[in-house]
């Protein structure tokens, strides 16, 4: 299986690569459109600010490619947020793969949310063998509200999308590569899609 | 619901852990990677590596260590100690650190906080603050607590949040090493006046101290070193004790 992690200069991709290595898979880091399009599975990571990440994506022309991919794609954290329509962070237009805008957490909650939270209402093969209420690691200031494409929820002052899916596109707000054993199961489930 | 985090801190010198450790099942307790993996298995929520080396090669040694930790450990970790530039941070994050922590360098050059937050995002910028009370006022100290300043803890904490820090790691030098509990009054003041997570450090001696720092100190996370390294407190026992008291923890 050919697994590609999109390397566009916005993310802690080393940790994702290592997480797959622990599962016995060698991932290729690439910003090459041909190589990404030819992969069996694609990981779209992202850490940092939405606007600058989107600029980097555009600079490498990947903003056109990603929505056209037909193999399973997993957006992680900011990667997932960039797959939405729009982000309040830096007033950023997204890839509109998921039909939901990304908003900032309300006042009254500490921002960023940093730490282990529960995922609930799991409804996807991505969460096979994951218990309702399993703990995963979240680090974010912005969130995708609940919508038709929500496949897992979490709660931080309000209920929001911990994961989204549309067709072959999956997105998780949390960091499976940092979410202990549960995260590894979720990554393994993605590879089995 | 977001849970309260328990964070063991590993002091690193020349790529090795320095404080004594009591993990019976480890081949090499001085190996930070093995120790980190053991803490992850026990249920630690995050780890902090604090580099106290003073050699010329420290940057390279630390970057290599970070790579090895990222390879083996499946929970988040923060790296601190002697980090003073955007370049220092870039290599540590590239090698797989989730967050970096700056302390004296932030006081000497506060713009560094803004630069790091802009370039890498607030979520990976932890500002560590060491402080002690002098004539009833909390004053920031530098260089591992050795150098006093006139800077007020609460004013500095507000400034680092404003500049883009994602989290504050507050160590009370008055409590550190005493094993008599965390500085809960100061912690509660930080936690209520700021809108970013606060990590409590200094003073952990028993399991009730952790409960108190979450309920009275309103801390979001608690960090300790020796009580974990010497197995005075086991992380699974600590988590179940906190859970019994109604404090949300990952178990």
GROMACS .gro file of C-alpha atoms in nm:
model
  444
    1UNK     CA    1   0.000   0.000   0.000
    2UNK     CA    2   0.126   0.344  -0.091
    3UNK     CA    3   0.065   0.593   0.187
    4UNK     CA    4   0.145   0.960   0.126
    5UNK     CA    5   0.154   1.238   0.387
    6UNK     CA    6   0.110   1.573   0.214
    7UNK     CA    7   0.416   1.779   0.301
    8UNK     CA    8   0.335   2.144   0.238
    9UNK     CA    9   0.532   2.297   0.523
   10UNK     CA   10   0.250   2.326   0.776
   11UNK     CA   11   0.250   2.048   1.025
   12UNK     CA   12   0.416   1.817   1.267
   13UNK     CA   13   0.444   1.553   0.996
   14UNK     CA   14   0.734   1.369   1.157
   15UNK     CA   15   0.504   1.252   1.437
   16UNK     CA   16   0.246   1.124   1.188
   17UNK     CA   17   0.516   0.942   0.991
   18UNK     CA   18   0.648   0.783   1.312
   19UNK     CA   19   0.297   0.680   1.420
   20UNK     CA   20   0.252   0.486   1.095
   21UNK     CA   21   0.599   0.334   1.136
   22UNK     CA   22   0.494   0.204   1.477
   23UNK     CA   23   0.204   0.035   1.297
   24UNK     CA   24   0.445  -0.115   1.043
   25UNK     CA   25   0.379   0.122   0.750
   26UNK     CA   26   0.629   0.345   0.570
   27UNK     CA   27   0.467   0.671   0.465
   28UNK     CA   28   0.609   0.892   0.192
   29UNK     CA   29   0.623   1.268   0.254
   30UNK     CA   30   0.539   1.454  -0.064
   31UNK     CA   31   0.412   1.777  -0.218
   32UNK     CA   32   0.421   1.627  -0.565
   33UNK     CA   33   0.075   1.620  -0.726
   34UNK     CA   34   0.146   1.308  -0.935
   35UNK     CA   35   0.275   1.116  -0.636
   36UNK     CA   36  -0.016   1.224  -0.415
   37UNK     CA   37  -0.275   1.138  -0.682
   38UNK     CA   38  -0.119   0.791  -0.724
   39UNK     CA   39  -0.129   0.705  -0.352
   40UNK     CA   40  -0.369   0.447  -0.208
   41UNK     CA   41  -0.422   0.658   0.102
   42UNK     CA   42  -0.351   1.025   0.163
   43UNK     CA   43  -0.294   1.207   0.493
   44UNK     CA   44  -0.353   1.583   0.494
   45UNK     CA   45  -0.195   1.721   0.813
   46UNK     CA   46  -0.183   2.075   0.943
   47UNK     CA   47  -0.065   2.267   1.245
   48UNK     CA   48  -0.046   2.644   1.290
   49UNK     CA   49  -0.257   2.922   1.144
   50UNK     CA   50  -0.524   2.861   0.878
   51UNK     CA   51  -0.442   3.152   0.649
   52UNK     CA   52  -0.070   3.082   0.615
   53UNK     CA   53  -0.132   2.708   0.575
   54UNK     CA   54  -0.381   2.778   0.294
   55UNK     CA   55  -0.130   3.007   0.125
   56UNK     CA   56   0.132   2.734   0.136
   57UNK     CA   57  -0.121   2.491  -0.007
   58UNK     CA   58  -0.197   2.730  -0.291
   59UNK     CA   59   0.173   2.793  -0.354
   60UNK     CA   60   0.216   2.422  -0.424
   61UNK     CA   61  -0.116   2.413  -0.622
   62UNK     CA   62  -0.245   2.137  -0.396
   63UNK     CA   63  -0.567   2.327  -0.318
   64UNK     CA   64  -0.695   2.220  -0.660
   65UNK     CA   65  -0.576   1.861  -0.633
   66UNK     CA   66  -0.702   1.764  -0.288
   67UNK     CA   67  -1.078   1.806  -0.352
   68UNK     CA   68  -1.042   1.594  -0.667
   69UNK     CA   69  -0.878   1.296  -0.499
   70UNK     CA   70  -1.081   0.974  -0.510
   71UNK     CA   71  -0.886   0.753  -0.268
   72UNK     CA   72  -0.941   0.778   0.111
   73UNK     CA   73  -0.805   1.109   0.243
   74UNK     CA   74  -0.765   1.185   0.613
   75UNK     CA   75  -0.735   1.548   0.724
   76UNK     CA   76  -0.586   1.594   1.068
   77UNK     CA   77  -0.647   1.899   1.292
   78UNK     CA   78  -0.590   2.208   1.076
   79UNK     CA   79  -0.596   1.976   0.773
   80UNK     CA   80  -0.957   1.891   0.861
   81UNK     CA   81  -1.040   2.259   0.915
   82UNK     CA   82  -0.899   2.355   0.575
   83UNK     CA   83  -1.130   2.094   0.418
   84UNK     CA   84  -1.429   2.296   0.544
   85UNK     CA   85  -1.591   2.589   0.359
   86UNK     CA   86  -1.432   2.872   0.550
   87UNK     CA   87  -1.244   2.950   0.872
   88UNK     CA   88  -1.293   3.248   1.099
   89UNK     CA   89  -0.921   3.219   1.164
   90UNK     CA   90  -0.765   3.480   0.938
   91UNK     CA   91  -1.086   3.495   0.731
   92UNK     CA   92  -0.971   3.197   0.526
   93UNK     CA   93  -1.156   3.032   0.236
   94UNK     CA   94  -1.136   2.654   0.265
   95UNK     CA   95  -1.146   2.365   0.019
   96UNK     CA   96  -1.525   2.320   0.070
   97UNK     CA   97  -1.504   1.943   0.090
   98UNK     CA   98  -1.704   1.950   0.411
   99UNK     CA   99  -2.009   2.172   0.404
  100UNK     CA  100  -1.948   2.357   0.729
  101UNK     CA  101  -1.763   2.675   0.835
  102UNK     CA  102  -1.498   2.671   1.109
  103UNK     CA  103  -1.561   2.898   1.409
  104UNK     CA  104  -1.364   3.020   1.709
  105UNK     CA  105  -1.450   2.884   2.054
  106UNK     CA  106  -1.666   3.118   2.258
  107UNK     CA  107  -1.544   3.336   2.536
  108UNK     CA  108  -1.575   3.163   2.868
  109UNK     CA  109  -1.365   2.871   2.749
  110UNK     CA  110  -0.988   2.871   2.771
  111UNK     CA  111  -0.841   2.887   2.424
  112UNK     CA  112  -0.670   2.686   2.287
  113UNK     CA  113  -0.838   2.372   2.412
  114UNK     CA  114  -0.536   2.159   2.501
  115UNK     CA  115  -0.563   1.805   2.630
  116UNK     CA  116  -0.756   1.481   2.633
  117UNK     CA  117  -1.127   1.491   2.562
  118UNK     CA  118  -1.393   1.231   2.485
  119UNK     CA  119  -1.526   1.139   2.143
  120UNK     CA  120  -1.889   1.031   2.126
  121UNK     CA  121  -2.168   0.937   1.883
  122UNK     CA  122  -1.914   0.749   1.676
  123UNK     CA  123  -2.060   0.653   1.339
  124UNK     CA  124  -1.796   0.547   1.091
  125UNK     CA  125  -1.570   0.248   1.019
  126UNK     CA  126  -1.293   0.491   1.119
  127UNK     CA  127  -1.395   0.421   1.480
  128UNK     CA  128  -1.420   0.044   1.460
  129UNK     CA  129  -1.326  -0.105   1.799
  130UNK     CA  130  -1.316   0.240   1.960
  131UNK     CA  131  -1.545   0.273   2.262
  132UNK     CA  132  -1.797   0.553   2.294
  133UNK     CA  133  -1.635   0.811   2.521
  134UNK     CA  134  -1.277   0.712   2.433
  135UNK     CA  135  -1.016   0.977   2.511
  136UNK     CA  136  -0.819   1.145   2.234
  137UNK     CA  137  -0.578   1.441   2.229
  138UNK     CA  138  -0.705   1.778   2.107
  139UNK     CA  139  -0.517   2.106   2.051
  140UNK     CA  140  -0.721   2.377   1.882
  141UNK     CA  141  -0.880   2.722   1.911
  142UNK     CA  142  -1.129   2.681   1.626
  143UNK     CA  143  -1.389   2.410   1.568
  144UNK     CA  144  -1.629   2.274   1.310
  145UNK     CA  145  -1.991   2.289   1.436
  146UNK     CA  146  -2.212   1.980   1.423
  147UNK     CA  147  -2.351   1.908   1.075
  148UNK     CA  148  -2.478   1.627   0.852
  149UNK     CA  149  -2.121   1.516   0.788
  150UNK     CA  150  -2.031   1.480   1.157
  151UNK     CA  151  -1.917   1.125   1.237
  152UNK     CA  152  -1.797   1.190   1.594
  153UNK     CA  153  -1.873   1.462   1.846
  154UNK     CA  154  -1.685   1.613   2.135
  155UNK     CA  155  -1.771   1.882   2.386
  156UNK     CA  156  -1.591   2.197   2.497
  157UNK     CA  157  -1.845   2.449   2.620
  158UNK     CA  158  -2.060   2.325   2.332
  159UNK     CA  159  -2.088   2.010   2.122
  160UNK     CA  160  -1.879   2.022   1.804
  161UNK     CA  161  -1.750   1.791   1.530
  162UNK     CA  162  -1.458   1.576   1.644
  163UNK     CA  163  -1.462   1.410   1.302
  164UNK     CA  164  -1.625   1.466   0.962
  165UNK     CA  165  -1.679   1.252   0.654
  166UNK     CA  166  -1.802   1.304   0.301
  167UNK     CA  167  -1.754   1.022   0.048
  168UNK     CA  168  -1.382   0.932   0.048
  169UNK     CA  169  -1.287   1.233   0.260
  170UNK     CA  170  -1.237   1.200   0.635
  171UNK     CA  171  -1.128   1.464   0.882
  172UNK     CA  172  -1.041   1.445   1.251
  173UNK     CA  173  -1.003   1.748   1.476
  174UNK     CA  174  -0.788   1.552   1.722
  175UNK     CA  175  -0.436   1.415   1.678
  176UNK     CA  176  -0.455   1.037   1.631
  177UNK     CA  177  -0.075   1.027   1.612
  178UNK     CA  178  -0.061   1.161   1.969
  179UNK     CA  179  -0.368   0.983   2.109
  180UNK     CA  180  -0.200   0.678   2.256
  181UNK     CA  181  -0.344   0.334   2.172
  182UNK     CA  182  -0.684   0.471   2.064
  183UNK     CA  183  -0.518   0.696   1.807
  184UNK     CA  184  -0.323   0.404   1.666
  185UNK     CA  185  -0.642   0.201   1.625
  186UNK     CA  186  -0.804   0.493   1.438
  187UNK     CA  187  -0.504   0.524   1.204
  188UNK     CA  188  -0.514   0.149   1.144
  189UNK     CA  189  -0.886   0.172   1.067
  190UNK     CA  190  -0.815   0.446   0.813
  191UNK     CA  191  -0.558   0.227   0.639
  192UNK     CA  192  -0.819  -0.052   0.624
  193UNK     CA  193  -1.081   0.164   0.447
  194UNK     CA  194  -1.538   1.711   2.883
  195UNK     CA  195  -1.176   1.818   2.873
  196UNK     CA  196  -0.976   1.630   3.137
  197UNK     CA  197  -0.710   1.756   3.376
  198UNK     CA  198  -0.362   1.656   3.267
  199UNK     CA  199  -0.087   1.483   3.467
  200UNK     CA  200   0.258   1.564   3.332
  201UNK     CA  201   0.583   1.400   3.446
  202UNK     CA  202   0.886   1.621   3.388
  203UNK     CA  203   1.218   1.465   3.286
  204UNK     CA  204   1.537   1.660   3.344
  205UNK     CA  205   1.786   1.592   3.066
  206UNK     CA  206   2.161   1.644   3.071
  207UNK     CA  207   2.368   1.554   2.765
  208UNK     CA  208   2.089   1.335   2.633
  209UNK     CA  209   2.035   1.142   2.959
  210UNK     CA  210   1.781   1.173   3.241
  211UNK     CA  211   1.943   1.309   3.554
  212UNK     CA  212   1.712   1.265   3.849
  213UNK     CA  213   1.710   0.920   4.005
  214UNK     CA  214   1.443   0.692   3.875
  215UNK     CA  215   1.284   0.385   4.022
  216UNK     CA  216   1.124   0.208   3.730
  217UNK     CA  217   1.199  -0.155   3.799
  218UNK     CA  218   1.098  -0.273   3.453
  219UNK     CA  219   1.341  -0.053   3.264
  220UNK     CA  220   1.669  -0.176   3.125
  221UNK     CA  221   1.814   0.171   3.138
  222UNK     CA  222   1.638   0.428   3.357
  223UNK     CA  223   1.881   0.695   3.237
  224UNK     CA  224   1.747   0.660   2.885
  225UNK     CA  225   1.487   0.935   2.837
  226UNK     CA  226   1.321   0.747   2.553
  227UNK     CA  227   1.260   0.433   2.758
  228UNK     CA  228   1.145   0.634   3.056
  229UNK     CA  229   0.910   0.842   2.841
  230UNK     CA  230   0.758   0.532   2.683
  231UNK     CA  231   0.708   0.382   3.030
  232UNK     CA  232   0.525   0.695   3.149
  233UNK     CA  233   0.309   0.690   2.835
  234UNK     CA  234   0.215   0.326   2.907
  235UNK     CA  235   0.131   0.417   3.268
  236UNK     CA  236  -0.118   0.680   3.155
  237UNK     CA  237   0.076   1.008   3.169
  238UNK     CA  238  -0.115   1.265   2.961
  239UNK     CA  239   0.186   1.455   2.834
  240UNK     CA  240   0.558   1.474   2.903
  241UNK     CA  241   0.797   1.764   2.950
  242UNK     CA  242   1.168   1.732   2.877
  243UNK     CA  243   1.376   2.002   3.039
  244UNK     CA  244   1.730   2.018   2.905
  245UNK     CA  245   1.982   2.140   3.161
  246UNK     CA  246   2.301   2.067   2.965
  247UNK     CA  247   2.552   2.342   2.926
  248UNK     CA  248   2.772   2.202   2.651
  249UNK     CA  249   2.849   2.335   2.307
  250UNK     CA  250   2.671   2.041   2.143
  251UNK     CA  251   2.352   2.082   2.345
  252UNK     CA  252   2.135   2.188   2.052
  253UNK     CA  253   2.234   1.893   1.838
  254UNK     CA  254   2.201   1.645   2.127
  255UNK     CA  255   1.857   1.777   2.217
  256UNK     CA  256   1.735   1.769   1.856
  257UNK     CA  257   1.852   1.408   1.825
  258UNK     CA  258   1.677   1.315   2.148
  259UNK     CA  259   1.351   1.474   2.031
  260UNK     CA  260   1.362   1.266   1.714
  261UNK     CA  261   1.408   0.946   1.915
  262UNK     CA  262   1.126   1.034   2.156
  263UNK     CA  263   0.888   1.118   1.869
  264UNK     CA  264   0.969   0.785   1.710
  265UNK     CA  265   0.875   0.581   2.017
  266UNK     CA  266   0.622   0.780   2.219
  267UNK     CA  267   0.253   0.808   2.130
  268UNK     CA  268   0.154   1.098   2.356
  269UNK     CA  269   0.238   1.470   2.324
  270UNK     CA  270   0.557   1.617   2.463
  271UNK     CA  271   0.706   1.958   2.530
  272UNK     CA  272   1.075   2.044   2.514
  273UNK     CA  273   1.236   2.326   2.709
  274UNK     CA  274   1.571   2.452   2.832
  275UNK     CA  275   1.796   2.704   2.662
  276UNK     CA  276   1.566   2.764   2.364
  277UNK     CA  277   1.630   3.119   2.245
  278UNK     CA  278   1.550   3.154   1.875
  279UNK     CA  279   1.303   3.074   1.598
  280UNK     CA  280   1.569   2.843   1.447
  281UNK     CA  281   1.601   2.646   1.773
  282UNK     CA  282   1.226   2.593   1.777
  283UNK     CA  283   1.201   2.507   1.409
  284UNK     CA  284   1.435   2.209   1.435
  285UNK     CA  285   1.271   2.077   1.755
  286UNK     CA  286   0.921   2.093   1.603
  287UNK     CA  287   1.043   1.944   1.276
  288UNK     CA  288   1.191   1.656   1.472
  289UNK     CA  289   0.855   1.584   1.632
  290UNK     CA  290   0.820   1.792   1.951
  291UNK     CA  291   0.459   1.903   1.997
  292UNK     CA  292   0.535   2.212   2.200
  293UNK     CA  293   0.838   2.405   2.310
  294UNK     CA  294   0.881   2.594   2.632
  295UNK     CA  295   1.073   2.919   2.671
  296UNK     CA  296   1.156   3.094   2.996
  297UNK     CA  297   1.449   3.335   3.044
  298UNK     CA  298   1.476   3.397   2.670
  299UNK     CA  299   1.114   3.521   2.667
  300UNK     CA  300   1.186   3.772   2.944
  301UNK     CA  301   1.502   3.896   2.774
  302UNK     CA  302   1.335   3.909   2.434
  303UNK     CA  303   0.954   3.919   2.468
  304UNK     CA  304   0.913   3.955   2.090
  305UNK     CA  305   1.029   3.596   2.061
  306UNK     CA  306   0.685   3.490   2.189
  307UNK     CA  307   0.509   3.683   1.909
  308UNK     CA  308   0.748   3.548   1.648
  309UNK     CA  309   0.701   3.188   1.757
  310UNK     CA  310   0.323   3.220   1.782
  311UNK     CA  311   0.305   3.378   1.434
  312UNK     CA  312   0.530   3.122   1.271
  313UNK     CA  313   0.427   2.801   1.443
  314UNK     CA  314   0.094   2.881   1.613
  315UNK     CA  315   0.016   2.960   1.976
  316UNK     CA  316  -0.070   2.596   2.045
  317UNK     CA  317   0.298   2.498   2.052
  318UNK     CA  318   0.430   2.794   2.252
  319UNK     CA  319   0.452   2.733   2.627
  320UNK     CA  320   0.596   3.012   2.836
  321UNK     CA  321   0.748   2.883   3.159
  322UNK     CA  322   0.757   3.127   3.450
  323UNK     CA  323   0.956   3.069   3.770
  324UNK     CA  324   0.855   3.299   4.051
  325UNK     CA  325   0.882   3.341   4.427
  326UNK     CA  326   0.733   3.578   4.679
  327UNK     CA  327   0.946   3.870   4.795
  328UNK     CA  328   0.780   4.093   5.058
  329UNK     CA  329   0.446   3.941   4.968
  330UNK     CA  330   0.482   4.005   4.593
  331UNK     CA  331   0.537   3.734   4.332
  332UNK     CA  332   0.853   3.818   4.139
  333UNK     CA  333   0.972   3.645   3.823
  334UNK     CA  334   1.313   3.476   3.843
  335UNK     CA  335   1.544   3.380   3.557
  336UNK     CA  336   1.807   3.119   3.474
  337UNK     CA  337   1.644   2.832   3.658
  338UNK     CA  338   1.539   3.062   3.941
  339UNK     CA  339   1.887   3.192   4.012
  340UNK     CA  340   1.842   3.552   3.898
  341UNK     CA  341   1.567   3.764   4.059
  342UNK     CA  342   1.392   4.038   3.862
  343UNK     CA  343   1.150   4.317   3.950
  344UNK     CA  344   0.892   4.173   3.711
  345UNK     CA  345   0.554   4.094   3.866
  346UNK     CA  346   0.431   3.740   3.797
  347UNK     CA  347   0.073   3.839   3.711
  348UNK     CA  348   0.172   4.128   3.485
  349UNK     CA  349   0.421   3.911   3.300
  350UNK     CA  350   0.168   3.628   3.265
  351UNK     CA  351  -0.088   3.868   3.115
  352UNK     CA  352   0.176   3.998   2.875
  353UNK     CA  353   0.280   3.654   2.753
  354UNK     CA  354  -0.085   3.565   2.685
  355UNK     CA  355  -0.127   3.892   2.494
  356UNK     CA  356   0.185   3.814   2.291
  357UNK     CA  357   0.049   3.478   2.184
  358UNK     CA  358   0.160   3.212   2.433
  359UNK     CA  359  -0.070   2.909   2.417
  360UNK     CA  360  -0.005   2.793   2.770
  361UNK     CA  361   0.174   2.897   3.089
  362UNK     CA  362   0.387   2.664   3.299
  363UNK     CA  363   0.408   2.830   3.638
  364UNK     CA  364   0.664   2.702   3.889
  365UNK     CA  365   0.649   2.840   4.239
  366UNK     CA  366   1.004   2.840   4.373
  367UNK     CA  367   0.860   2.880   4.723
  368UNK     CA  368   0.685   2.544   4.684
  369UNK     CA  369   0.926   2.355   4.457
  370UNK     CA  370   1.095   2.072   4.646
  371UNK     CA  371   0.889   2.119   4.963
  372UNK     CA  372   0.640   1.839   4.887
  373UNK     CA  373   0.380   2.045   5.072
  374UNK     CA  374   0.148   2.119   4.784
  375UNK     CA  375   0.124   2.357   4.488
  376UNK     CA  376   0.096   2.738   4.505
  377UNK     CA  377  -0.281   2.722   4.470
  378UNK     CA  378  -0.363   3.081   4.557
  379UNK     CA  379  -0.134   3.225   4.289
  380UNK     CA  380  -0.245   2.954   4.045
  381UNK     CA  381  -0.613   3.035   4.094
  382UNK     CA  382  -0.540   3.402   4.034
  383UNK     CA  383  -0.357   3.319   3.710
  384UNK     CA  384  -0.626   3.078   3.598
  385UNK     CA  385  -0.915   3.318   3.652
  386UNK     CA  386  -0.743   3.627   3.512
  387UNK     CA  387  -0.611   3.459   3.196
  388UNK     CA  388  -0.782   3.275   2.912
  389UNK     CA  389  -0.510   3.018   2.833
  390UNK     CA  390  -0.439   2.688   3.013
  391UNK     CA  391  -0.216   2.697   3.323
  392UNK     CA  392   0.018   2.413   3.418
  393UNK     CA  393   0.094   2.397   3.793
  394UNK     CA  394   0.448   2.305   3.895
  395UNK     CA  395   0.635   2.284   4.223
  396UNK     CA  396   0.532   2.128   4.550
  397UNK     CA  397   0.372   1.792   4.467
  398UNK     CA  398   0.414   1.554   4.758
  399UNK     CA  399   0.101   1.343   4.771
  400UNK     CA  400  -0.212   1.265   4.571
  401UNK     CA  401  -0.426   1.520   4.758
  402UNK     CA  402  -0.192   1.795   4.642
  403UNK     CA  403  -0.285   1.718   4.282
  404UNK     CA  404  -0.657   1.720   4.365
  405UNK     CA  405  -0.615   2.054   4.545
  406UNK     CA  406  -0.430   2.219   4.259
  407UNK     CA  407  -0.717   2.129   4.025
  408UNK     CA  408  -1.003   2.222   4.262
  409UNK     CA  409  -0.848   2.514   4.456
  410UNK     CA  410  -0.569   2.621   4.220
  411UNK     CA  411  -0.799   2.582   3.915
  412UNK     CA  412  -0.500   2.449   3.722
  413UNK     CA  413  -0.556   2.280   3.388
  414UNK     CA  414  -0.261   2.046   3.428
  415UNK     CA  415  -0.014   1.950   3.701
  416UNK     CA  416   0.353   1.879   3.651
  417UNK     CA  417   0.586   1.692   3.885
  418UNK     CA  418   0.919   1.513   3.871
  419UNK     CA  419   1.055   1.336   4.176
  420UNK     CA  420   0.726   1.196   4.313
  421UNK     CA  421   0.688   1.011   3.985
  422UNK     CA  422   1.052   0.923   3.926
  423UNK     CA  423   1.093   0.775   4.275
  424UNK     CA  424   0.759   0.595   4.248
  425UNK     CA  425   0.620   0.774   4.552
  426UNK     CA  426   0.307   0.827   4.344
  427UNK     CA  427   0.202   0.592   4.066
  428UNK     CA  428   0.017   0.756   3.779
  429UNK     CA  429  -0.265   0.496   3.761
  430UNK     CA  430  -0.325   0.531   4.139
  431UNK     CA  431  -0.317   0.909   4.112
  432UNK     CA  432  -0.570   0.906   3.827
  433UNK     CA  433  -0.812   0.681   4.016
  434UNK     CA  434  -0.777   0.892   4.329
  435UNK     CA  435  -0.862   1.207   4.131
  436UNK     CA  436  -1.152   1.032   3.961
  437UNK     CA  437  -1.296   0.928   4.299
  438UNK     CA  438  -1.292   1.295   4.397
  439UNK     CA  439  -1.493   1.383   4.087
  440UNK     CA  440  -1.205   1.542   3.896
  441UNK     CA  441  -1.220   1.461   3.523
  442UNK     CA  442  -0.913   1.261   3.421
  443UNK     CA  443  -0.830   1.025   3.137
  444UNK     CA  444  -0.827   0.668   3.268
   0.00000   0.00000   0.00000
